[in-house]
Amino acid sequence: RHEIKLLLAVGAGVTEGEFVNRAFAMNALTGQSMSAEATATVRLVPDPTFDCTDVTGKVFDDANRNGYQDDDEAGLHGVRLVTARGLAATTDTYGRYHITCATVPNEDRGSNFILKLDDRSLPSGYRTSTRPVQIQRATRGKALRMNFGASIHRVVGLDIADAVFEPDSVEIRAQWLPRVSMLLEELQKGPAVLRLSYVADVESERLVEQRLDLLKKQIMSEWQELNCCYELVVEPEIFWRLGGPPERRKGGSK
């Protein structure tokens, strides 16, 4: 019985991953195997210093909503941030976070890195004042910094129902049109989130959705014409008096 040991060296061009090396003795004349197959698994992992990209940053109270942290603006504690790979981080008392080895960029050309702020983890009444999803180009061995701003917004509510529209139509009744102008005047007084609440009864679900969509588009169109001072966010919602649209209630009673 003879024992042969093979020593393999990992080349510089090998990327991260798990590789299985196989070896066996073969008769050069007959081409037949002369031994059992031996295997060895090699796992190459990124080097934390030279291959990984760490991501750091802050989530701050953007009181003046300019998208930058000024000297008098504190960090927000307990806000959750999530990467596209599912890695998560939570800000500390000062609003800081740090994700170690958040990604391993492509060695030749780098990679895009995506980080999302979970707005559900913001303090009550806060909305993001910067983009909730940020994308930056990552390069191996270099850290990224991503800051997120959030601030308390006014919430302006508009309750609507079937009586606001013509019967079985998406057209708003004439007597309600001046209310849209009054709404826009209120929104111009300061940054706010507009919440459109439709209280539905016996209308079809499709009609309710069409009405909300049309009203939202009309408000956004007139808001853009005003060329006002901030980006308006509209949050539509539907409440059913009887628990759901009529077509669903009929289906559930069969």
PDB file of C-alpha atoms in Angstrom:
ATOM      1  CA  ARG A   1       0.000   0.000   0.000  1.00  0.00           C
ATOM      2  CA  HIS A   2       1.312   3.409  -0.985  1.00  0.00           C
ATOM      3  CA  GLU A   3       0.141   6.791   0.267  1.00  0.00           C
ATOM      4  CA  ILE A   4       0.553   9.931  -1.818  1.00  0.00           C
ATOM      5  CA  LYS A   5       0.001  13.408  -0.394  1.00  0.00           C
ATOM      6  CA  LEU A   6      -0.785  16.368  -2.642  1.00  0.00           C
ATOM      7  CA  LEU A   7      -0.228  19.976  -1.615  1.00  0.00           C
ATOM      8  CA  LEU A   8      -2.262  22.523  -3.560  1.00  0.00           C
ATOM      9  CA  ALA A   9      -1.804  26.288  -3.522  1.00  0.00           C
ATOM     10  CA  VAL A  10      -4.661  28.730  -4.093  1.00  0.00           C
ATOM     11  CA  GLY A  11      -3.950  31.023  -7.020  1.00  0.00           C
ATOM     12  CA  ALA A  12      -4.486  34.774  -6.994  1.00  0.00           C
ATOM     13  CA  GLY A  13      -7.287  34.577  -9.549  1.00  0.00           C
ATOM     14  CA  VAL A  14      -9.575  32.366  -7.456  1.00  0.00           C
ATOM     15  CA  THR A  15     -12.698  34.106  -6.159  1.00  0.00           C
ATOM     16  CA  GLU A  16     -14.588  33.538  -2.912  1.00  0.00           C
ATOM     17  CA  GLY A  17     -16.573  30.361  -2.513  1.00  0.00           C
ATOM     18  CA  GLU A  18     -16.330  26.686  -1.692  1.00  0.00           C
ATOM     19  CA  PHE A  19     -14.247  24.439  -3.933  1.00  0.00           C
ATOM     20  CA  VAL A  20     -13.866  20.652  -3.860  1.00  0.00           C
ATOM     21  CA  ASN A  21     -10.538  19.191  -5.022  1.00  0.00           C
ATOM     22  CA  ARG A  22     -10.573  15.569  -6.183  1.00  0.00           C
ATOM     23  CA  ALA A  23      -7.601  13.249  -6.790  1.00  0.00           C
ATOM     24  CA  PHE A  24      -7.101   9.579  -7.656  1.00  0.00           C
ATOM     25  CA  ALA A  25      -4.362   7.396  -9.145  1.00  0.00           C
ATOM     26  CA  MET A  26      -4.832   6.332 -12.757  1.00  0.00           C
ATOM     27  CA  ASN A  27      -3.015   3.791 -14.891  1.00  0.00           C
ATOM     28  CA  ALA A  28      -1.479   5.774 -17.726  1.00  0.00           C
ATOM     29  CA  LEU A  29      -1.604   2.796 -20.092  1.00  0.00           C
ATOM     30  CA  THR A  30      -5.124   1.557 -19.517  1.00  0.00           C
ATOM     31  CA  GLY A  31      -6.736   4.771 -18.265  1.00  0.00           C
ATOM     32  CA  GLN A  32      -8.313   2.881 -15.391  1.00  0.00           C
ATOM     33  CA  SER A  33      -8.476   4.104 -11.814  1.00  0.00           C
ATOM     34  CA  MET A  34      -6.002   2.458  -9.459  1.00  0.00           C
ATOM     35  CA  SER A  35      -7.239   3.969  -6.195  1.00  0.00           C
ATOM     36  CA  ALA A  36     -10.208   5.398  -4.405  1.00  0.00           C
ATOM     37  CA  GLU A  37     -11.024   9.053  -4.932  1.00  0.00           C
ATOM     38  CA  ALA A  38      -9.815  11.470  -2.274  1.00  0.00           C
ATOM     39  CA  THR A  39     -11.502  14.843  -1.798  1.00  0.00           C
ATOM     40  CA  ALA A  40     -10.591  18.019   0.038  1.00  0.00           C
ATOM     41  CA  THR A  41     -12.851  21.061   0.382  1.00  0.00           C
ATOM     42  CA  VAL A  42     -11.346  24.535   0.360  1.00  0.00           C
ATOM     43  CA  ARG A  43     -13.441  27.496   1.434  1.00  0.00           C
ATOM     44  CA  LEU A  44     -12.217  30.948   0.465  1.00  0.00           C
ATOM     45  CA  VAL A  45     -13.716  33.763   2.537  1.00  0.00           C
ATOM     46  CA  PRO A  46     -13.363  37.517   2.004  1.00  0.00           C
ATOM     47  CA  ASP A  47     -10.639  39.291   3.888  1.00  0.00           C
ATOM     48  CA  PRO A  48     -12.293  41.769   6.279  1.00  0.00           C
ATOM     49  CA  THR A  49      -9.653  44.403   5.574  1.00  0.00           C
ATOM     50  CA  PHE A  50      -8.996  44.125   1.856  1.00  0.00           C
ATOM     51  CA  ASP A  51     -12.161  42.610   0.352  1.00  0.00           C
ATOM     52  CA  CYS A  52     -15.149  43.665   2.452  1.00  0.00           C
ATOM     53  CA  THR A  53     -17.007  46.955   2.369  1.00  0.00           C
ATOM     54  CA  ASP A  54     -18.191  48.263   5.726  1.00  0.00           C
ATOM     55  CA  VAL A  55     -21.138  50.658   5.813  1.00  0.00           C
ATOM     56  CA  THR A  56     -21.527  53.342   8.459  1.00  0.00           C
ATOM     57  CA  GLY A  57     -23.757  56.347   8.871  1.00  0.00           C
ATOM     58  CA  LYS A  58     -26.409  58.084  10.931  1.00  0.00           C
ATOM     59  CA  VAL A  59     -30.151  58.545  11.058  1.00  0.00           C
ATOM     60  CA  PHE A  60     -30.826  62.071  12.269  1.00  0.00           C
ATOM     61  CA  ASP A  61     -33.671  64.404  13.153  1.00  0.00           C
ATOM     62  CA  ASP A  62     -33.746  66.647  10.093  1.00  0.00           C
ATOM     63  CA  ALA A  63     -35.647  69.484  11.766  1.00  0.00           C
ATOM     64  CA  ASN A  64     -35.267  71.920   8.855  1.00  0.00           C
ATOM     65  CA  ARG A  65     -35.778  69.147   6.265  1.00  0.00           C
ATOM     66  CA  ASN A  66     -32.764  70.147   4.180  1.00  0.00           C
ATOM     67  CA  GLY A  67     -31.473  66.574   3.905  1.00  0.00           C
ATOM     68  CA  TYR A  68     -28.258  67.255   5.863  1.00  0.00           C
ATOM     69  CA  GLN A  69     -27.442  66.947   9.540  1.00  0.00           C
ATOM     70  CA  ASP A  70     -26.807  70.388  10.980  1.00  0.00           C
ATOM     71  CA  ASP A  71     -24.929  70.997  14.228  1.00  0.00           C
ATOM     72  CA  ASP A  72     -28.080  71.258  16.334  1.00  0.00           C
ATOM     73  CA  GLU A  73     -29.795  68.163  14.892  1.00  0.00           C
ATOM     74  CA  ALA A  74     -29.550  65.028  17.037  1.00  0.00           C
ATOM     75  CA  GLY A  75     -29.522  61.394  15.970  1.00  0.00           C
ATOM     76  CA  LEU A  76     -32.564  59.114  16.162  1.00  0.00           C
ATOM     77  CA  HIS A  77     -32.300  56.023  18.352  1.00  0.00           C
ATOM     78  CA  GLY A  78     -33.647  52.566  17.497  1.00  0.00           C
ATOM     79  CA  VAL A  79     -34.153  53.019  13.758  1.00  0.00           C
ATOM     80  CA  ARG A  80     -33.719  49.858  11.683  1.00  0.00           C
ATOM     81  CA  LEU A  81     -31.807  49.657   8.396  1.00  0.00           C
ATOM     82  CA  VAL A  82     -31.771  46.631   6.092  1.00  0.00           C
ATOM     83  CA  THR A  83     -29.551  45.614   3.170  1.00  0.00           C
ATOM     84  CA  ALA A  84     -30.695  43.795   0.035  1.00  0.00           C
ATOM     85  CA  ARG A  85     -29.066  40.630   1.440  1.00  0.00           C
ATOM     86  CA  GLY A  86     -31.153  40.827   4.603  1.00  0.00           C
ATOM     87  CA  LEU A  87     -28.460  42.159   6.941  1.00  0.00           C
ATOM     88  CA  ALA A  88     -29.958  44.539   9.497  1.00  0.00           C
ATOM     89  CA  ALA A  89     -28.621  47.196  11.841  1.00  0.00           C
ATOM     90  CA  THR A  90     -30.245  49.395  14.484  1.00  0.00           C
ATOM     91  CA  THR A  91     -29.079  52.878  15.375  1.00  0.00           C
ATOM     92  CA  ASP A  92     -27.607  53.601  18.808  1.00  0.00           C
ATOM     93  CA  THR A  93     -28.403  56.467  21.184  1.00  0.00           C
ATOM     94  CA  TYR A  94     -26.686  58.933  18.854  1.00  0.00           C
ATOM     95  CA  GLY A  95     -28.356  57.636  15.703  1.00  0.00           C
ATOM     96  CA  ARG A  96     -25.227  55.835  14.504  1.00  0.00           C
ATOM     97  CA  TYR A  97     -25.062  52.411  12.863  1.00  0.00           C
ATOM     98  CA  HIS A  98     -22.304  50.162  11.503  1.00  0.00           C
ATOM     99  CA  ILE A  99     -22.664  47.122   9.233  1.00  0.00           C
ATOM    100  CA  THR A 100     -19.469  45.064   9.147  1.00  0.00           C
ATOM    101  CA  CYS A 101     -18.633  43.426   5.805  1.00  0.00           C
ATOM    102  CA  ALA A 102     -21.966  44.525   4.388  1.00  0.00           C
ATOM    103  CA  THR A 103     -20.975  43.396   0.900  1.00  0.00           C
ATOM    104  CA  VAL A 104     -18.081  41.984  -1.103  1.00  0.00           C
ATOM    105  CA  PRO A 105     -18.005  44.010  -4.332  1.00  0.00           C
ATOM    106  CA  ASN A 106     -16.999  42.628  -7.690  1.00  0.00           C
ATOM    107  CA  GLU A 107     -13.216  42.583  -7.795  1.00  0.00           C
ATOM    108  CA  ASP A 108     -12.908  44.168 -11.250  1.00  0.00           C
ATOM    109  CA  ARG A 109     -15.679  46.748 -11.449  1.00  0.00           C
ATOM    110  CA  GLY A 110     -17.223  47.065  -7.983  1.00  0.00           C
ATOM    111  CA  SER A 111     -20.914  46.585  -7.212  1.00  0.00           C
ATOM    112  CA  ASN A 112     -23.991  48.602  -6.351  1.00  0.00           C
ATOM    113  CA  PHE A 113     -24.918  48.522  -2.675  1.00  0.00           C
ATOM    114  CA  ILE A 114     -28.518  49.111  -1.567  1.00  0.00           C
ATOM    115  CA  LEU A 115     -29.591  50.129   1.933  1.00  0.00           C
ATOM    116  CA  LYS A 116     -33.171  50.764   3.026  1.00  0.00           C
ATOM    117  CA  LEU A 117     -34.464  52.584   6.073  1.00  0.00           C
ATOM    118  CA  ASP A 118     -37.421  50.807   7.671  1.00  0.00           C
ATOM    119  CA  ASP A 119     -39.804  53.740   8.148  1.00  0.00           C
ATOM    120  CA  ARG A 120     -41.941  51.613  10.486  1.00  0.00           C
ATOM    121  CA  SER A 121     -39.139  51.855  13.057  1.00  0.00           C
ATOM    122  CA  LEU A 122     -39.094  55.667  13.047  1.00  0.00           C
ATOM    123  CA  PRO A 123     -40.462  57.479  16.115  1.00  0.00           C
ATOM    124  CA  SER A 124     -44.175  58.235  16.000  1.00  0.00           C
ATOM    125  CA  GLY A 125     -45.016  61.114  13.666  1.00  0.00           C
ATOM    126  CA  TYR A 126     -41.711  61.017  11.784  1.00  0.00           C
ATOM    127  CA  ARG A 127     -41.350  60.677   8.018  1.00  0.00           C
ATOM    128  CA  THR A 128     -38.157  60.421   5.982  1.00  0.00           C
ATOM    129  CA  SER A 129     -36.804  63.706   4.629  1.00  0.00           C
ATOM    130  CA  THR A 130     -34.197  61.942   2.488  1.00  0.00           C
ATOM    131  CA  ARG A 131     -34.605  58.984   0.169  1.00  0.00           C
ATOM    132  CA  PRO A 132     -35.550  55.908   2.231  1.00  0.00           C
ATOM    133  CA  VAL A 133     -33.617  53.692  -0.194  1.00  0.00           C
ATOM    134  CA  GLN A 134     -30.063  54.699  -1.044  1.00  0.00           C
ATOM    135  CA  ILE A 135     -27.723  53.185  -3.634  1.00  0.00           C
ATOM    136  CA  GLN A 136     -23.972  53.710  -3.762  1.00  0.00           C
ATOM    137  CA  ARG A 137     -21.146  52.106  -5.706  1.00  0.00           C
ATOM    138  CA  ALA A 138     -19.019  49.869  -3.491  1.00  0.00           C
ATOM    139  CA  THR A 139     -15.322  49.154  -4.034  1.00  0.00           C
ATOM    140  CA  ARG A 140     -13.373  46.431  -2.267  1.00  0.00           C
ATOM    141  CA  GLY A 141     -11.682  47.521   0.921  1.00  0.00           C
ATOM    142  CA  LYS A 142     -13.371  50.938   1.019  1.00  0.00           C
ATOM    143  CA  ALA A 143     -16.102  51.900   3.453  1.00  0.00           C
ATOM    144  CA  LEU A 144     -19.366  53.571   2.484  1.00  0.00           C
ATOM    145  CA  ARG A 145     -21.211  56.226   4.441  1.00  0.00           C
ATOM    146  CA  MET A 146     -24.977  56.566   4.150  1.00  0.00           C
ATOM    147  CA  ASN A 147     -26.946  59.079   6.195  1.00  0.00           C
ATOM    148  CA  PHE A 148     -30.722  59.235   6.463  1.00  0.00           C
ATOM    149  CA  GLY A 149     -32.836  62.144   7.634  1.00  0.00           C
ATOM    150  CA  ALA A 150     -36.311  62.086   9.155  1.00  0.00           C
ATOM    151  CA  SER A 151     -38.532  64.761  10.620  1.00  0.00           C
ATOM    152  CA  ILE A 152     -41.950  65.278  12.151  1.00  0.00           C
ATOM    153  CA  HIS A 153     -44.491  66.078   9.454  1.00  0.00           C
ATOM    154  CA  ARG A 154     -47.941  67.519   9.736  1.00  0.00           C
ATOM    155  CA  VAL A 155     -50.608  65.113   8.584  1.00  0.00           C
ATOM    156  CA  VAL A 156     -53.412  66.799   6.658  1.00  0.00           C
ATOM    157  CA  GLY A 157     -56.412  64.521   6.274  1.00  0.00           C
ATOM    158  CA  LEU A 158     -59.156  64.617   3.673  1.00  0.00           C
ATOM    159  CA  ASP A 159     -62.151  62.322   4.237  1.00  0.00           C
ATOM    160  CA  ILE A 160     -64.208  61.499   1.169  1.00  0.00           C
ATOM    161  CA  ALA A 161     -67.161  59.239   0.425  1.00  0.00           C
ATOM    162  CA  ASP A 162     -69.612  58.311  -2.316  1.00  0.00           C
ATOM    163  CA  ALA A 163     -71.482  61.632  -1.950  1.00  0.00           C
ATOM    164  CA  VAL A 164     -68.420  63.546  -3.205  1.00  0.00           C
ATOM    165  CA  PHE A 165     -68.761  61.976  -6.664  1.00  0.00           C
ATOM    166  CA  GLU A 166     -71.444  61.781  -9.303  1.00  0.00           C
ATOM    167  CA  PRO A 167     -73.436  58.506  -9.077  1.00  0.00           C
ATOM    168  CA  ASP A 168     -71.428  55.520 -10.351  1.00  0.00           C
ATOM    169  CA  SER A 169     -68.799  57.908 -11.715  1.00  0.00           C
ATOM    170  CA  VAL A 170     -65.281  59.105 -10.939  1.00  0.00           C
ATOM    171  CA  GLU A 171     -66.290  62.710 -11.617  1.00  0.00           C
ATOM    172  CA  ILE A 172     -66.273  64.986  -8.567  1.00  0.00           C
ATOM    173  CA  ARG A 173     -69.475  66.928  -7.944  1.00  0.00           C
ATOM    174  CA  ALA A 174     -69.196  70.642  -8.762  1.00  0.00           C
ATOM    175  CA  GLN A 175     -69.859  71.779  -5.185  1.00  0.00           C
ATOM    176  CA  TRP A 176     -66.823  69.830  -3.964  1.00  0.00           C
ATOM    177  CA  LEU A 177     -64.282  71.220  -6.438  1.00  0.00           C
ATOM    178  CA  PRO A 178     -63.540  74.382  -4.365  1.00  0.00           C
ATOM    179  CA  ARG A 179     -62.521  72.104  -1.488  1.00  0.00           C
ATOM    180  CA  VAL A 180     -59.489  70.973  -3.507  1.00  0.00           C
ATOM    181  CA  SER A 181     -58.275  74.571  -3.748  1.00  0.00           C
ATOM    182  CA  MET A 182     -58.780  75.025  -0.001  1.00  0.00           C
ATOM    183  CA  LEU A 183     -56.806  71.837   0.589  1.00  0.00           C
ATOM    184  CA  LEU A 184     -53.888  73.091  -1.508  1.00  0.00           C
ATOM    185  CA  GLU A 185     -53.856  76.363   0.424  1.00  0.00           C
ATOM    186  CA  GLU A 186     -53.571  74.430   3.678  1.00  0.00           C
ATOM    187  CA  LEU A 187     -50.757  72.272   2.315  1.00  0.00           C
ATOM    188  CA  GLN A 188     -48.769  75.363   1.316  1.00  0.00           C
ATOM    189  CA  LYS A 189     -48.599  76.529   4.942  1.00  0.00           C
ATOM    190  CA  GLY A 190     -45.838  74.035   5.708  1.00  0.00           C
ATOM    191  CA  PRO A 191     -44.494  70.567   4.906  1.00  0.00           C
ATOM    192  CA  ALA A 192     -47.172  67.942   5.384  1.00  0.00           C
ATOM    193  CA  VAL A 193     -48.288  64.465   4.423  1.00  0.00           C
ATOM    194  CA  LEU A 194     -51.697  64.311   2.768  1.00  0.00           C
ATOM    195  CA  ARG A 195     -53.841  61.383   3.871  1.00  0.00           C
ATOM    196  CA  LEU A 196     -56.799  60.631   1.594  1.00  0.00           C
ATOM    197  CA  SER A 197     -59.335  58.526   3.493  1.00  0.00           C
ATOM    198  CA  TYR A 198     -62.222  57.059   1.519  1.00  0.00           C
ATOM    199  CA  VAL A 199     -65.123  55.791   3.622  1.00  0.00           C
ATOM    200  CA  ALA A 200     -66.792  53.234   1.353  1.00  0.00           C
ATOM    201  CA  ASP A 201     -70.173  51.582   1.713  1.00  0.00           C
ATOM    202  CA  VAL A 202     -71.900  49.762  -1.169  1.00  0.00           C
ATOM    203  CA  GLU A 203     -69.663  50.954  -4.019  1.00  0.00           C
ATOM    204  CA  SER A 204     -67.641  48.416  -5.967  1.00  0.00           C
ATOM    205  CA  GLU A 205     -64.016  48.023  -4.965  1.00  0.00           C
ATOM    206  CA  ARG A 206     -62.849  48.917  -8.475  1.00  0.00           C
ATOM    207  CA  LEU A 207     -64.846  52.165  -8.493  1.00  0.00           C
ATOM    208  CA  VAL A 208     -63.470  53.200  -5.099  1.00  0.00           C
ATOM    209  CA  GLU A 209     -59.892  52.592  -6.238  1.00  0.00           C
ATOM    210  CA  GLN A 210     -60.475  54.521  -9.470  1.00  0.00           C
ATOM    211  CA  ARG A 211     -61.926  57.478  -7.567  1.00  0.00           C
ATOM    212  CA  LEU A 212     -59.009  57.599  -5.156  1.00  0.00           C
ATOM    213  CA  ASP A 213     -56.481  57.296  -7.963  1.00  0.00           C
ATOM    214  CA  LEU A 214     -58.096  60.061 -10.008  1.00  0.00           C
ATOM    215  CA  LEU A 215     -58.358  62.414  -7.026  1.00  0.00           C
ATOM    216  CA  LYS A 216     -54.732  61.789  -6.106  1.00  0.00           C
ATOM    217  CA  LYS A 217     -53.595  62.527  -9.667  1.00  0.00           C
ATOM    218  CA  GLN A 218     -55.655  65.727  -9.753  1.00  0.00           C
ATOM    219  CA  ILE A 219     -54.187  66.970  -6.462  1.00  0.00           C
ATOM    220  CA  MET A 220     -50.631  66.115  -7.515  1.00  0.00           C
ATOM    221  CA  SER A 221     -51.097  67.833 -10.879  1.00  0.00           C
ATOM    222  CA  GLU A 222     -52.352  71.064  -9.294  1.00  0.00           C
ATOM    223  CA  TRP A 223     -49.621  70.866  -6.640  1.00  0.00           C
ATOM    224  CA  GLN A 224     -46.913  70.670  -9.295  1.00  0.00           C
ATOM    225  CA  GLU A 225     -48.396  73.686 -11.073  1.00  0.00           C
ATOM    226  CA  LEU A 226     -48.010  75.668  -7.840  1.00  0.00           C
ATOM    227  CA  ASN A 227     -44.269  74.865  -7.849  1.00  0.00           C
ATOM    228  CA  CYS A 228     -44.339  74.873  -4.071  1.00  0.00           C
ATOM    229  CA  CYS A 229     -41.599  74.389  -1.540  1.00  0.00           C
ATOM    230  CA  TYR A 230     -41.532  70.647  -0.816  1.00  0.00           C
ATOM    231  CA  GLU A 231     -42.315  67.240  -2.270  1.00  0.00           C
ATOM    232  CA  LEU A 232     -45.861  66.277  -1.395  1.00  0.00           C
ATOM    233  CA  VAL A 233     -46.513  62.709  -0.244  1.00  0.00           C
ATOM    234  CA  VAL A 234     -50.065  61.381  -0.592  1.00  0.00           C
ATOM    235  CA  GLU A 235     -51.181  58.348   1.424  1.00  0.00           C
ATOM    236  CA  PRO A 236     -54.513  56.923   0.198  1.00  0.00           C
ATOM    237  CA  GLU A 237     -56.488  54.552   2.414  1.00  0.00           C
ATOM    238  CA  ILE A 238     -59.901  52.884   2.266  1.00  0.00           C
ATOM    239  CA  PHE A 239     -62.280  52.104   5.128  1.00  0.00           C
ATOM    240  CA  TRP A 240     -65.306  49.869   4.506  1.00  0.00           C
ATOM    241  CA  ARG A 241     -68.311  50.539   6.727  1.00  0.00           C
ATOM    242  CA  LEU A 242     -69.417  46.895   6.554  1.00  0.00           C
ATOM    243  CA  GLY A 243     -65.964  45.353   6.770  1.00  0.00           C
ATOM    244  CA  GLY A 244     -65.246  44.938   3.065  1.00  0.00           C
ATOM    245  CA  PRO A 245     -66.437  45.578  -0.497  1.00  0.00           C
ATOM    246  CA  PRO A 246     -69.877  44.176  -1.395  1.00  0.00           C
ATOM    247  CA  GLU A 247     -68.522  41.642  -3.892  1.00  0.00           C
ATOM    248  CA  ARG A 248     -66.341  40.069  -1.201  1.00  0.00           C
ATOM    249  CA  ARG A 249     -69.153  39.977   1.340  1.00  0.00           C
ATOM    250  CA  LYS A 250     -71.405  38.200  -1.160  1.00  0.00           C
ATOM    251  CA  GLY A 251     -68.681  35.683  -1.923  1.00  0.00           C
ATOM    252  CA  GLY A 252     -68.139  34.987   1.771  1.00  0.00           C
ATOM    253  CA  SER A 253     -71.825  34.308   2.420  1.00  0.00           C
ATOM    254  CA  LYS A 254     -72.112  31.455  -0.055  1.00  0.00           C
TER     255      LYS A 254
END
